[in-house]
CSV table of C-alpha atoms in Angstrom, one decimal:
chain,number,residue,atom,x,y,z
T,192,MET,CA,-50.5,-33.0,-5.6
T,193,ARG,CA,-52.4,-31.2,-2.7
T,194,ASN,CA,-50.5,-33.2,-0.3
T,195,SER,CA,-47.3,-32.4,-1.8
T,196,PHE,CA,-48.2,-28.8,-1.4
T,197,CYS,CA,-48.8,-28.9,2.2
T,198,LEU,CA,-45.4,-30.9,2.7
T,199,SER,CA,-43.7,-27.9,1.3
T,200,LEU,CA,-45.5,-25.5,3.4
T,201,ASN,CA,-44.5,-27.5,6.7
T,202,SER,CA,-40.9,-27.6,5.5
T,203,VAL,CA,-40.6,-24.0,5.0
T,204,PHE,CA,-42.5,-23.4,8.2
T,205,PHE,CA,-40.0,-25.8,10.2
T,206,LEU,CA,-36.9,-23.9,8.6
T,207,PHE,CA,-38.4,-20.5,9.6
T,208,GLU,CA,-38.6,-21.8,13.3
T,209,GLU,CA,-35.2,-22.7,13.4
T,210,SER,CA,-34.0,-19.6,11.9
T,211,GLY,CA,-36.0,-17.6,14.4
T,212,ALA,CA,-34.5,-19.8,17.4
T,213,ALA,CA,-30.9,-18.6,16.1
T,214,GLU,CA,-28.6,-16.8,18.1
T,215,SER,CA,-28.5,-13.0,18.0
T,216,CYS,CA,-25.5,-11.2,17.3
T,217,ASP,CA,-23.0,-10.0,19.8
T,218,ASP,CA,-22.0,-6.5,19.1
T,219,PHE,CA,-18.7,-4.8,20.4
T,220,THR,CA,-19.4,-3.0,23.7
T,221,ASP,CA,-20.6,0.6,23.0
T,222,LEU,CA,-19.9,2.9,25.9
T,223,ASP,CA,-20.2,6.6,26.4
T,224,LEU,CA,-18.2,9.5,28.2
T,225,SER,CA,-20.3,8.9,31.3
T,226,HIS,CA,-18.5,5.5,31.7
T,227,CYS,CA,-15.2,6.8,31.2
T,228,PHE,CA,-15.8,9.6,33.8
T,229,ILE,CA,-17.0,7.1,36.4
T,230,GLY,CA,-14.4,4.4,35.3
T,231,THR,CA,-14.8,0.8,33.9
T,232,THR,CA,-14.0,-2.4,35.5
T,233,LEU,CA,-12.0,-4.8,33.2
T,234,TYR,CA,-14.3,-7.3,31.5
T,235,VAL,CA,-12.9,-9.0,28.5
T,236,ARG,CA,-15.3,-10.4,25.6
T,237,LEU,CA,-14.2,-12.4,22.8
T,238,LEU,CA,-16.2,-11.8,19.5
T,239,LEU,CA,-15.8,-14.6,16.8
T,240,TYR,CA,-16.3,-13.8,13.2
T,241,THR,CA,-15.8,-16.2,10.4
T,242,ARG,CA,-16.9,-16.1,6.7
T,243,SER,CA,-20.2,-17.6,7.7
T,244,ASN,CA,-20.9,-14.8,10.0
T,245,LEU,CA,-19.1,-11.8,9.0
T,246,ASP,CA,-21.7,-9.4,10.0
T,247,CYS,CA,-22.9,-11.1,13.3
T,248,GLY,CA,-20.3,-11.5,16.0
T,249,ARG,CA,-20.7,-14.6,18.2
T,250,GLU,CA,-19.2,-14.3,21.8
T,251,LEU,CA,-17.2,-17.1,22.7
T,252,ASN,CA,-17.2,-18.9,26.3
T,253,HIS,CA,-13.7,-18.6,27.6
T,254,HIS,CA,-13.6,-22.2,28.9
T,255,ARG,CA,-16.1,-24.2,26.7
T,256,LEU,CA,-14.9,-23.6,23.2
T,257,SER,CA,-17.0,-26.3,21.7
T,258,SER,CA,-20.3,-24.4,22.6
T,259,GLN,CA,-19.9,-22.2,19.5
T,260,PRO,CA,-20.1,-24.4,16.5
T,261,LEU,CA,-18.5,-21.6,14.1
T,262,PHE,CA,-15.3,-21.7,16.0
T,263,ASN,CA,-13.1,-24.1,14.0
T,264,LEU,CA,-9.7,-24.8,15.7
T,265,SER,CA,-8.3,-26.6,12.6
T,266,ARG,CA,-8.2,-23.0,10.7
T,267,PRO,CA,-5.7,-20.1,11.5
T,268,THR,CA,-6.8,-17.6,14.2
T,269,THR,CA,-6.2,-13.9,14.2
T,270,PHE,CA,-7.0,-11.9,17.5
T,271,VAL,CA,-7.8,-8.4,16.9
T,272,ILE,CA,-7.0,-6.2,20.1
T,273,HIS,CA,-7.9,-2.4,20.1
T,274,GLY,CA,-6.3,0.2,22.4
T,275,TYR,CA,-7.2,2.9,24.8
T,276,ARG,CA,-10.8,4.2,24.3
T,277,PRO,CA,-10.9,7.4,26.1
T,278,THR,CA,-14.7,8.0,24.8
T,279,GLY,CA,-15.8,4.5,25.1
T,280,ALA,CA,-16.9,4.5,21.3
T,281,PRO,CA,-16.1,1.3,19.4
T,282,PRO,CA,-13.1,1.7,16.9
T,283,ILE,CA,-14.2,2.9,13.5
T,284,TRP,CA,-11.9,0.4,11.8
T,285,ILE,CA,-13.1,-3.0,13.3
T,286,ASP,CA,-15.5,-3.9,10.8
T,287,HIS,CA,-13.2,-3.2,8.0
T,288,ILE,CA,-10.2,-5.2,9.4
T,289,VAL,CA,-12.6,-8.0,10.2
T,290,HIS,CA,-13.8,-8.4,6.6
T,291,LEU,CA,-10.4,-7.9,5.0
T,292,LEU,CA,-8.7,-10.5,7.2
T,293,ALA,CA,-11.5,-13.2,6.1
T,294,GLU,CA,-10.8,-12.1,2.5
T,295,GLN,CA,-7.3,-13.3,3.0
T,296,GLU,CA,-7.9,-16.5,4.2
T,297,ASP,CA,-10.5,-18.8,5.7
T,298,MET,CA,-9.8,-18.1,9.3
T,299,ASN,CA,-11.4,-17.4,12.8
T,300,VAL,CA,-11.2,-13.5,13.6
T,301,ILE,CA,-11.7,-13.0,17.1
T,302,VAL,CA,-12.2,-9.2,18.3
T,303,VAL,CA,-10.7,-8.8,21.7
T,304,ASP,CA,-13.2,-6.6,23.2
T,305,TRP,CA,-11.8,-5.0,26.4
T,306,ASN,CA,-13.7,-1.8,26.2
T,307,ARG,CA,-14.6,-2.1,29.9
T,308,GLY,CA,-11.3,-1.6,31.0
T,309,ALA,CA,-9.9,0.4,28.1
T,310,ALA,CA,-12.7,3.2,28.6
T,311,ASN,CA,-11.2,5.2,31.4
T,312,LEU,CA,-10.5,9.0,31.6
T,313,ASN,CA,-7.2,7.7,33.6
T,314,TYR,CA,-5.3,6.4,30.9
T,315,PHE,CA,-2.9,4.7,33.5
T,316,THR,CA,-5.8,2.6,34.7
T,317,ALA,CA,-6.2,1.4,31.2
T,318,VAL,CA,-2.4,0.8,30.9
T,319,ALA,CA,-2.9,-1.3,34.3
T,320,ASN,CA,-5.5,-3.3,32.7
T,321,THR,CA,-3.6,-4.6,29.8
T,322,ARG,CA,-1.7,-7.0,32.0
T,323,GLN,CA,-5.0,-8.7,33.4
T,324,ALA,CA,-6.4,-8.7,30.0
T,325,ALA,CA,-3.4,-10.3,28.6
T,326,TYR,CA,-3.6,-13.2,31.3
T,327,ASN,CA,-7.4,-13.6,30.3
T,328,LEU,CA,-6.5,-13.8,26.6
T,329,THR,CA,-3.3,-16.0,27.4
T,330,SER,CA,-5.5,-18.6,29.2
T,331,PHE,CA,-8.0,-18.7,26.3
T,332,ILE,CA,-5.2,-19.6,23.8
T,333,MET,CA,-3.7,-22.2,25.9
T,334,THR,CA,-7.3,-23.8,26.1
T,335,MET,CA,-7.5,-23.5,22.4
T,336,GLN,CA,-3.9,-25.4,22.4
T,337,GLU,CA,-5.3,-28.2,24.8
T,338,GLU,CA,-7.9,-28.7,22.3
T,339,GLY,CA,-5.9,-29.1,19.3
T,340,ALA,CA,-5.2,-25.8,18.1
T,341,SER,CA,-1.5,-24.9,16.8
T,342,LEU,CA,0.1,-22.0,18.4
T,343,SER,CA,1.9,-21.3,15.2
T,344,SER,CA,-1.5,-20.4,13.5
T,345,VAL,CA,-2.2,-17.7,16.0
T,346,HIS,CA,-1.8,-14.1,14.8
T,347,LEU,CA,-2.1,-11.4,17.4
T,348,ILE,CA,-2.9,-7.8,16.0
T,349,GLY,CA,-2.8,-5.1,18.5
T,350,VAL,CA,-3.1,-1.5,18.3
T,351,SER,CA,-1.8,1.2,20.6
T,352,LEU,CA,-2.3,-0.3,24.2
T,353,GLY,CA,-3.7,-3.3,22.5
T,354,ALA,CA,-0.1,-3.7,20.7
T,355,HIS,CA,1.2,-3.9,24.5
T,356,LEU,CA,-1.4,-6.2,25.4
T,357,ALA,CA,-0.4,-8.6,22.4
T,358,GLY,CA,3.1,-8.5,23.5
T,359,PHE,CA,2.3,-9.5,27.1
T,360,VAL,CA,0.6,-12.6,25.5
T,361,GLY,CA,3.5,-13.3,23.5
T,362,ALA,CA,5.8,-13.2,26.5
T,363,ASN,CA,3.4,-15.2,28.4
T,364,LEU,CA,3.5,-17.9,25.9
T,365,LYS,CA,7.4,-17.9,25.6
T,366,GLY,CA,7.3,-16.4,22.1
T,367,ARG,CA,5.5,-19.4,20.6
T,368,ILE,CA,2.8,-17.4,19.0
T,369,GLY,CA,2.9,-17.6,15.2
T,370,ARG,CA,2.9,-13.8,14.6
T,371,ILE,CA,2.3,-10.7,16.3
T,372,THR,CA,1.5,-7.2,14.3
T,373,ALA,CA,1.8,-4.1,16.6
T,374,PHE,CA,0.7,-0.7,15.7
T,375,GLY,CA,1.5,2.4,17.5
T,376,LEU,CA,4.4,1.5,19.5
T,377,ARG,CA,7.6,3.5,19.8
T,378,GLY,CA,11.0,1.7,19.1
T,379,ALA,CA,11.8,-1.6,17.6
T,380,HIS,CA,9.7,-4.4,18.8
T,381,GLY,CA,8.9,-6.7,16.1
T,382,HIS,CA,10.8,-9.2,13.6
T,383,ILE,CA,10.1,-6.4,10.9
T,384,ASP,CA,9.2,-3.0,12.2
T,385,TYR,CA,7.9,-0.4,9.6
T,386,TYR,CA,8.0,3.4,10.2
T,387,ALA,CA,5.6,5.3,8.0
T,388,ASN,CA,7.2,8.9,7.5
T,389,GLY,CA,9.7,8.1,10.4
T,390,GLY,CA,6.7,7.0,12.7
T,391,ALA,CA,6.3,10.8,13.4
T,392,ASP,CA,3.9,13.7,12.2
T,393,GLN,CA,1.7,12.1,9.2
T,394,PRO,CA,0.6,14.1,6.0
T,395,GLY,CA,-2.9,15.4,6.3
T,396,CYS,CA,-3.0,15.1,9.9
T,397,PRO,CA,-3.8,18.5,12.1
T,398,LYS,CA,-0.9,20.2,13.6
T,399,THR,CA,-2.5,22.1,16.3
T,400,ILE,CA,-4.5,21.2,19.3
T,401,PHE,CA,-7.4,23.5,17.9
T,402,ALA,CA,-8.3,20.7,15.5
T,403,GLY,CA,-9.9,18.9,18.5
T,404,LYS,CA,-10.1,15.1,18.8
T,405,SER,CA,-8.4,14.4,15.5
T,406,TYR,CA,-5.3,16.1,16.7
T,407,PHE,CA,-4.9,13.4,19.4
T,408,VAL,CA,-5.7,10.4,17.0
T,409,CYS,CA,-5.0,10.9,13.4
T,410,ASP,CA,-1.1,10.4,13.5
T,411,HIS,CA,-1.8,7.3,15.9
T,412,GLN,CA,-4.6,5.7,13.8
T,413,ARG,CA,-2.7,6.2,10.4
T,414,SER,CA,-0.6,3.0,10.8
T,415,VAL,CA,-3.8,1.0,11.1
T,416,PHE,CA,-5.4,2.7,8.1
T,417,LEU,CA,-2.3,1.9,6.1
T,418,PHE,CA,-2.6,-1.8,7.1
T,419,LEU,CA,-6.0,-1.7,6.0
T,420,CYS,CA,-5.2,-0.3,2.7
T,421,ALA,CA,-2.3,-3.1,2.4
T,422,LEU,CA,-4.8,-6.0,3.2
T,423,ASN,CA,-7.1,-4.5,0.5
T,424,ARG,CA,-4.3,-4.3,-1.8
T,425,THR,CA,-5.1,-0.7,-2.8
T,426,CYS,CA,-1.6,0.0,-1.5
T,427,SER,CA,1.8,-1.1,-2.3
T,428,LEU,CA,4.1,0.5,0.4
T,429,THR,CA,7.8,-0.7,0.4
T,430,GLY,CA,9.9,-0.7,3.2
T,431,TYR,CA,13.6,0.1,2.8
T,432,PRO,CA,15.9,-1.2,5.5
T,433,CYS,CA,17.4,1.7,7.4
T,434,THR,CA,18.6,2.8,10.8
T,435,SER,CA,17.0,6.2,10.7
T,436,TYR,CA,14.5,8.3,8.7
T,437,SER,CA,16.9,11.1,8.0
T,438,ASP,CA,19.3,8.6,6.3
T,439,PHE,CA,16.2,7.3,4.4
T,440,LEU,CA,15.2,10.7,3.0
T,441,ASP,CA,19.0,11.4,2.0
T,442,GLY,CA,18.8,8.3,-0.1
T,443,ARG,CA,21.3,6.2,1.7
T,444,CYS,CA,18.8,3.2,2.2
T,445,LEU,CA,17.2,2.7,-0.9
T,446,GLN,CA,18.9,-0.7,-1.7
T,447,CYS,CA,17.3,-4.0,-1.7
T,448,GLU,CA,20.1,-6.1,-3.3
T,449,ALA,CA,20.2,-8.2,-0.3
T,450,PHE,CA,16.9,-9.8,-1.0
T,451,LYS,CA,17.4,-10.5,-4.8
T,452,PRO,CA,15.6,-12.0,-6.7
T,453,ALA,CA,13.0,-10.9,-4.1
T,454,PRO,CA,12.3,-7.2,-3.7
T,455,CYS,CA,12.3,-5.5,-0.3
T,456,PRO,CA,9.2,-6.3,1.8
T,457,VAL,CA,5.7,-4.5,1.3
T,458,LEU,CA,3.7,-3.5,4.3
T,459,GLY,CA,1.3,-6.3,5.0
T,460,ASP,CA,2.8,-9.0,3.1
T,461,GLY,CA,3.5,-11.2,6.1
T,462,LEU,CA,7.2,-11.5,5.3
T,463,LYS,CA,9.2,-13.3,8.1
T,464,ARG,CA,12.6,-13.7,6.2
T,465,SER,CA,14.3,-10.8,7.9
T,466,ARG,CA,14.6,-8.6,11.1
T,467,GLY,CA,15.2,-5.1,11.2
T,468,VAL,CA,13.8,-1.3,10.9
T,469,TRP,CA,12.1,-0.5,7.8
T,470,MET,CA,11.3,2.9,6.5
T,471,LEU,CA,8.5,3.9,4.3
T,472,ARG,CA,7.4,7.3,3.0
T,473,LEU,CA,3.8,8.2,2.3
T,474,VAL,CA,3.0,11.6,0.8
T,475,SER,CA,-0.8,11.2,0.8
T,476,ARG,CA,-3.0,13.9,2.7
T,477,VAL,CA,-6.0,11.9,3.7
T,478,LEU,CA,-6.5,8.3,4.8
T,479,THR,CA,-9.6,6.7,6.3
T,480,ALA,CA,-10.4,3.3,7.5
T,481,ALA,CA,-12.3,2.7,3.9
T,482,ALA,CA,-9.9,4.5,2.0
T,483,SER,CA,-7.2,3.6,-0.7
T,484,CYS,CA,-4.2,5.2,-1.1
T,485,PRO,CA,-3.1,6.6,-4.4
T,486,ALA,CA,-0.1,5.3,-6.4
T,487,GLU,CA,2.7,7.1,-5.3
T,488,PRO,CA,5.8,5.9,-7.3
T,489,SER,CA,9.1,6.4,-5.8
T,490,TYR,CA,12.4,6.9,-7.4
T,491,ARG,CA,16.0,7.0,-6.5
T,492,VAL,CA,17.5,10.1,-8.1
T,493,ASP,CA,21.4,10.2,-8.6
T,494,MET,CA,22.7,13.5,-9.9
T,495,VAL,CA,26.1,15.1,-10.5
T,496,THR,CA,26.4,18.6,-10.8
T,497,TRP,CA,29.3,21.0,-11.8
T,498,ASN,CA,29.0,24.6,-10.2
T,499,GLN,CA,31.9,27.1,-10.0
T,500,TYR,CA,30.8,28.4,-6.6
T,501,LEU,CA,29.8,26.7,-3.4
T,502,ARG,CA,26.2,27.4,-2.4
T,503,TRP,CA,23.0,25.8,-1.1
T,504,GLY,CA,20.1,25.2,-3.3
T,505,VAL,CA,16.6,23.7,-3.8
T,506,VAL,CA,15.9,21.2,-6.7
T,507,TYR,CA,12.4,21.0,-8.1
T,508,ILE,CA,11.8,17.7,-10.2
T,509,ARG,CA,8.5,17.2,-12.0
T,510,LEU,CA,7.3,14.2,-14.0
T,511,HIS,CA,4.7,15.4,-16.4
T,512,SER,CA,2.0,15.6,-15.4
T,513,GLY,CA,3.0,14.8,-11.9
T,514,ARG,CA,3.7,16.4,-8.5
T,515,ASN,CA,6.6,18.7,-7.8
T,516,TYR,CA,9.3,17.1,-5.7
T,517,THR,CA,11.6,19.6,-3.5
T,518,GLU,CA,14.8,18.8,-1.7
T,519,LEU,CA,17.2,20.9,-0.4
T,520,ILE,CA,20.8,20.0,-1.5
T,521,ARG,CA,24.3,21.6,-1.6
T,522,LEU,CA,25.5,22.6,-5.0
T,523,GLU,CA,29.2,22.2,-4.5
T,524,GLN,CA,31.8,22.7,-7.3
T,525,TYR,CA,31.5,18.9,-8.2
T,526,THR,CA,29.0,16.8,-6.3
T,527,SER,CA,27.2,13.6,-6.4
T,528,THR,CA,23.9,13.6,-4.9
T,529,ARG,CA,21.4,11.0,-4.2
T,530,LEU,CA,17.7,11.8,-3.5
T,531,LEU,CA,14.5,10.1,-2.7
T,532,ALA,CA,11.7,11.5,-4.8
T,533,GLN,CA,8.1,10.6,-4.7
T,534,PHE,CA,5.2,11.8,-7.0
T,535,ASP,CA,1.7,11.4,-6.4
T,536,GLU,CA,0.9,10.0,-10.0
T,537,ASP,CA,2.0,6.9,-11.5
T,538,LEU,CA,2.7,8.0,-15.2
T,539,GLN,CA,3.7,5.4,-17.8
T,540,PRO,CA,5.4,6.0,-20.1
T,541,VAL,CA,7.0,9.2,-18.6
T,542,GLN,CA,7.3,11.6,-21.7
T,543,LYS,CA,8.9,14.4,-20.1
T,544,ILE,CA,11.0,15.4,-17.1
T,545,SER,CA,11.3,19.2,-15.9
T,546,MET,CA,13.8,20.5,-13.2
T,547,ARG,CA,14.4,24.0,-11.6
T,548,ILE,CA,17.0,24.9,-9.2
T,549,SER,CA,16.8,27.9,-6.8
T,550,THR,CA,19.4,29.1,-4.4
T,551,GLY,CA,17.2,31.9,-3.0
T,552,ASN,CA,18.8,34.7,-5.0
T,553,VAL,CA,16.4,37.3,-6.0
T,554,ILE,CA,18.5,40.0,-7.2
T,555,GLY,CA,21.8,40.2,-9.3
T,556,PRO,CA,22.7,37.6,-12.0
T,557,ARG,CA,21.4,34.3,-12.1
T,558,TYR,CA,23.8,31.4,-11.4
T,559,LYS,CA,24.2,28.7,-13.9
T,560,ILE,CA,24.7,24.9,-12.9
T,561,ARG,CA,25.8,22.3,-15.2
T,562,LEU,CA,24.0,19.0,-14.7
T,563,LEU,CA,26.4,16.3,-15.9
T,564,ARG,CA,23.9,13.4,-15.4
T,565,ILE,CA,20.9,12.5,-13.6
T,566,ARG,CA,19.5,8.9,-13.3
T,567,LEU,CA,15.7,8.1,-11.9
T,568,THR,CA,15.7,4.5,-10.7
T,569,PRO,CA,12.1,3.4,-10.1
T,570,LEU,CA,12.1,1.6,-6.8
T,571,GLU,CA,8.8,-0.4,-6.5
T,572,ARG,CA,9.0,-1.2,-10.0
T,573,PRO,CA,12.3,-2.8,-11.0
T,574,ASP,CA,10.9,-4.1,-14.3
T,575,ARG,CA,10.5,-0.6,-15.6
T,576,PRO,CA,13.4,1.0,-17.4
T,577,LEU,CA,16.0,3.6,-15.9
T,578,MET,CA,15.6,7.2,-17.0
T,579,CYS,CA,18.6,9.2,-17.7
T,580,ARG,CA,19.9,12.4,-19.4
T,581,TYR,CA,23.4,13.9,-19.6
T,582,ASP,CA,25.1,17.4,-19.7
T,583,ILE,CA,22.3,20.0,-19.2
T,584,ILE,CA,23.1,23.8,-18.4
T,585,MET,CA,20.5,25.0,-16.0
T,586,GLU,CA,20.0,28.5,-15.2
T,587,GLU,CA,18.9,29.6,-11.5
T,588,ASN,CA,15.0,29.9,-11.2
T,589,MET,CA,14.3,28.8,-14.7
T,590,GLU,CA,12.7,25.5,-15.6
T,591,VAL,CA,14.3,23.2,-17.9
T,592,ALA,CA,12.2,20.2,-19.5
T,593,PHE,CA,13.9,17.4,-21.3
T,594,ARG,CA,12.9,13.8,-22.6
T,595,PRO,CA,14.5,11.1,-20.6
T,596,LEU,CA,16.9,8.7,-22.5
T,597,PRO,CA,17.8,5.2,-21.8
T,598,CYS,CA,20.7,4.9,-19.3
T,599,SER,CA,24.0,3.9,-20.7
T,600,ALA,CA,26.1,1.4,-19.1
T,601,ARG,CA,28.7,3.9,-17.9
T,602,LEU,CA,26.2,5.7,-15.4
């Protein structure tokens, strides 16, 4: 019994020695403003994360891939490429995206750390460095291929200048990369291009330079945070095929019939069945790297009104107890109008809908508008019933509430 106890102690001591001799973690390069002022010379580090070392990166040797036993070339490999770093600090979203990607699939996640090269006050120096960094990464991927990896299993995720870098790698490899996801680029570049709120100003982001740093980065980072929420499955943001954001807001691009029985693509679902430009709208005021976006159900609203006189007006729609929706419409004598309405609460079942129409008239008699019919079609949830109502007299600036009815075949 005594000897057995001694053997156990020896075994524990042996394991402890091995653990103590293990590699230390390799962290993302953390620089400061002094480095940016002086300027940094390009140096690319490749930090490997797998399900076995999610919180402890391992720097890969660019030429001896087998030197890191955690790097399994039979698994898919996703490269995460950051962009311009004017302060030299690591991106706040790096850890989040590494963990979320590993949750999706057993893969190699490689963070392409080119902070030495991206951290420069001179933006154009960082731009010039993307080409050389792309050659560096291309060479590494070609070595992967020589050692048995399939290019079709490689996914590049690039943010801002990192998106340009990813594009250069894809071009160097003659488009044989399995997938490229780009954030922060203007114009259409991918198989599917998503534009949240038209790709311009985002809800909740500062509108003036007096907000400081967030004025410059908030809109730009929103696409990354949306992607994180999509990976985390806390957001279900549907994209609709459309050539312009104004057409999208006017309700001209809310059809997904071409994809039936499948729905329109959802941000982050990896869909490759189509090409094109896709619009989505988000009304959330705040999103952070760890945040989830609230349910924001969208409806296509089809209205037919009758009005004796031609005038402009604003219609307010509320699903009780949801958010007001406002849209400028032209109230013609007989007009059919289609709107996109988005609310900040997903109410089921909807017990009541209220509407109010205003033309800006503050003196004189209130105008009356006859709402011949209205139909609300849930866009993200086609399994839910359509809501209709017929023949309602509305008086200007007076809210009218009604219970939705099932839609008849004639509407």
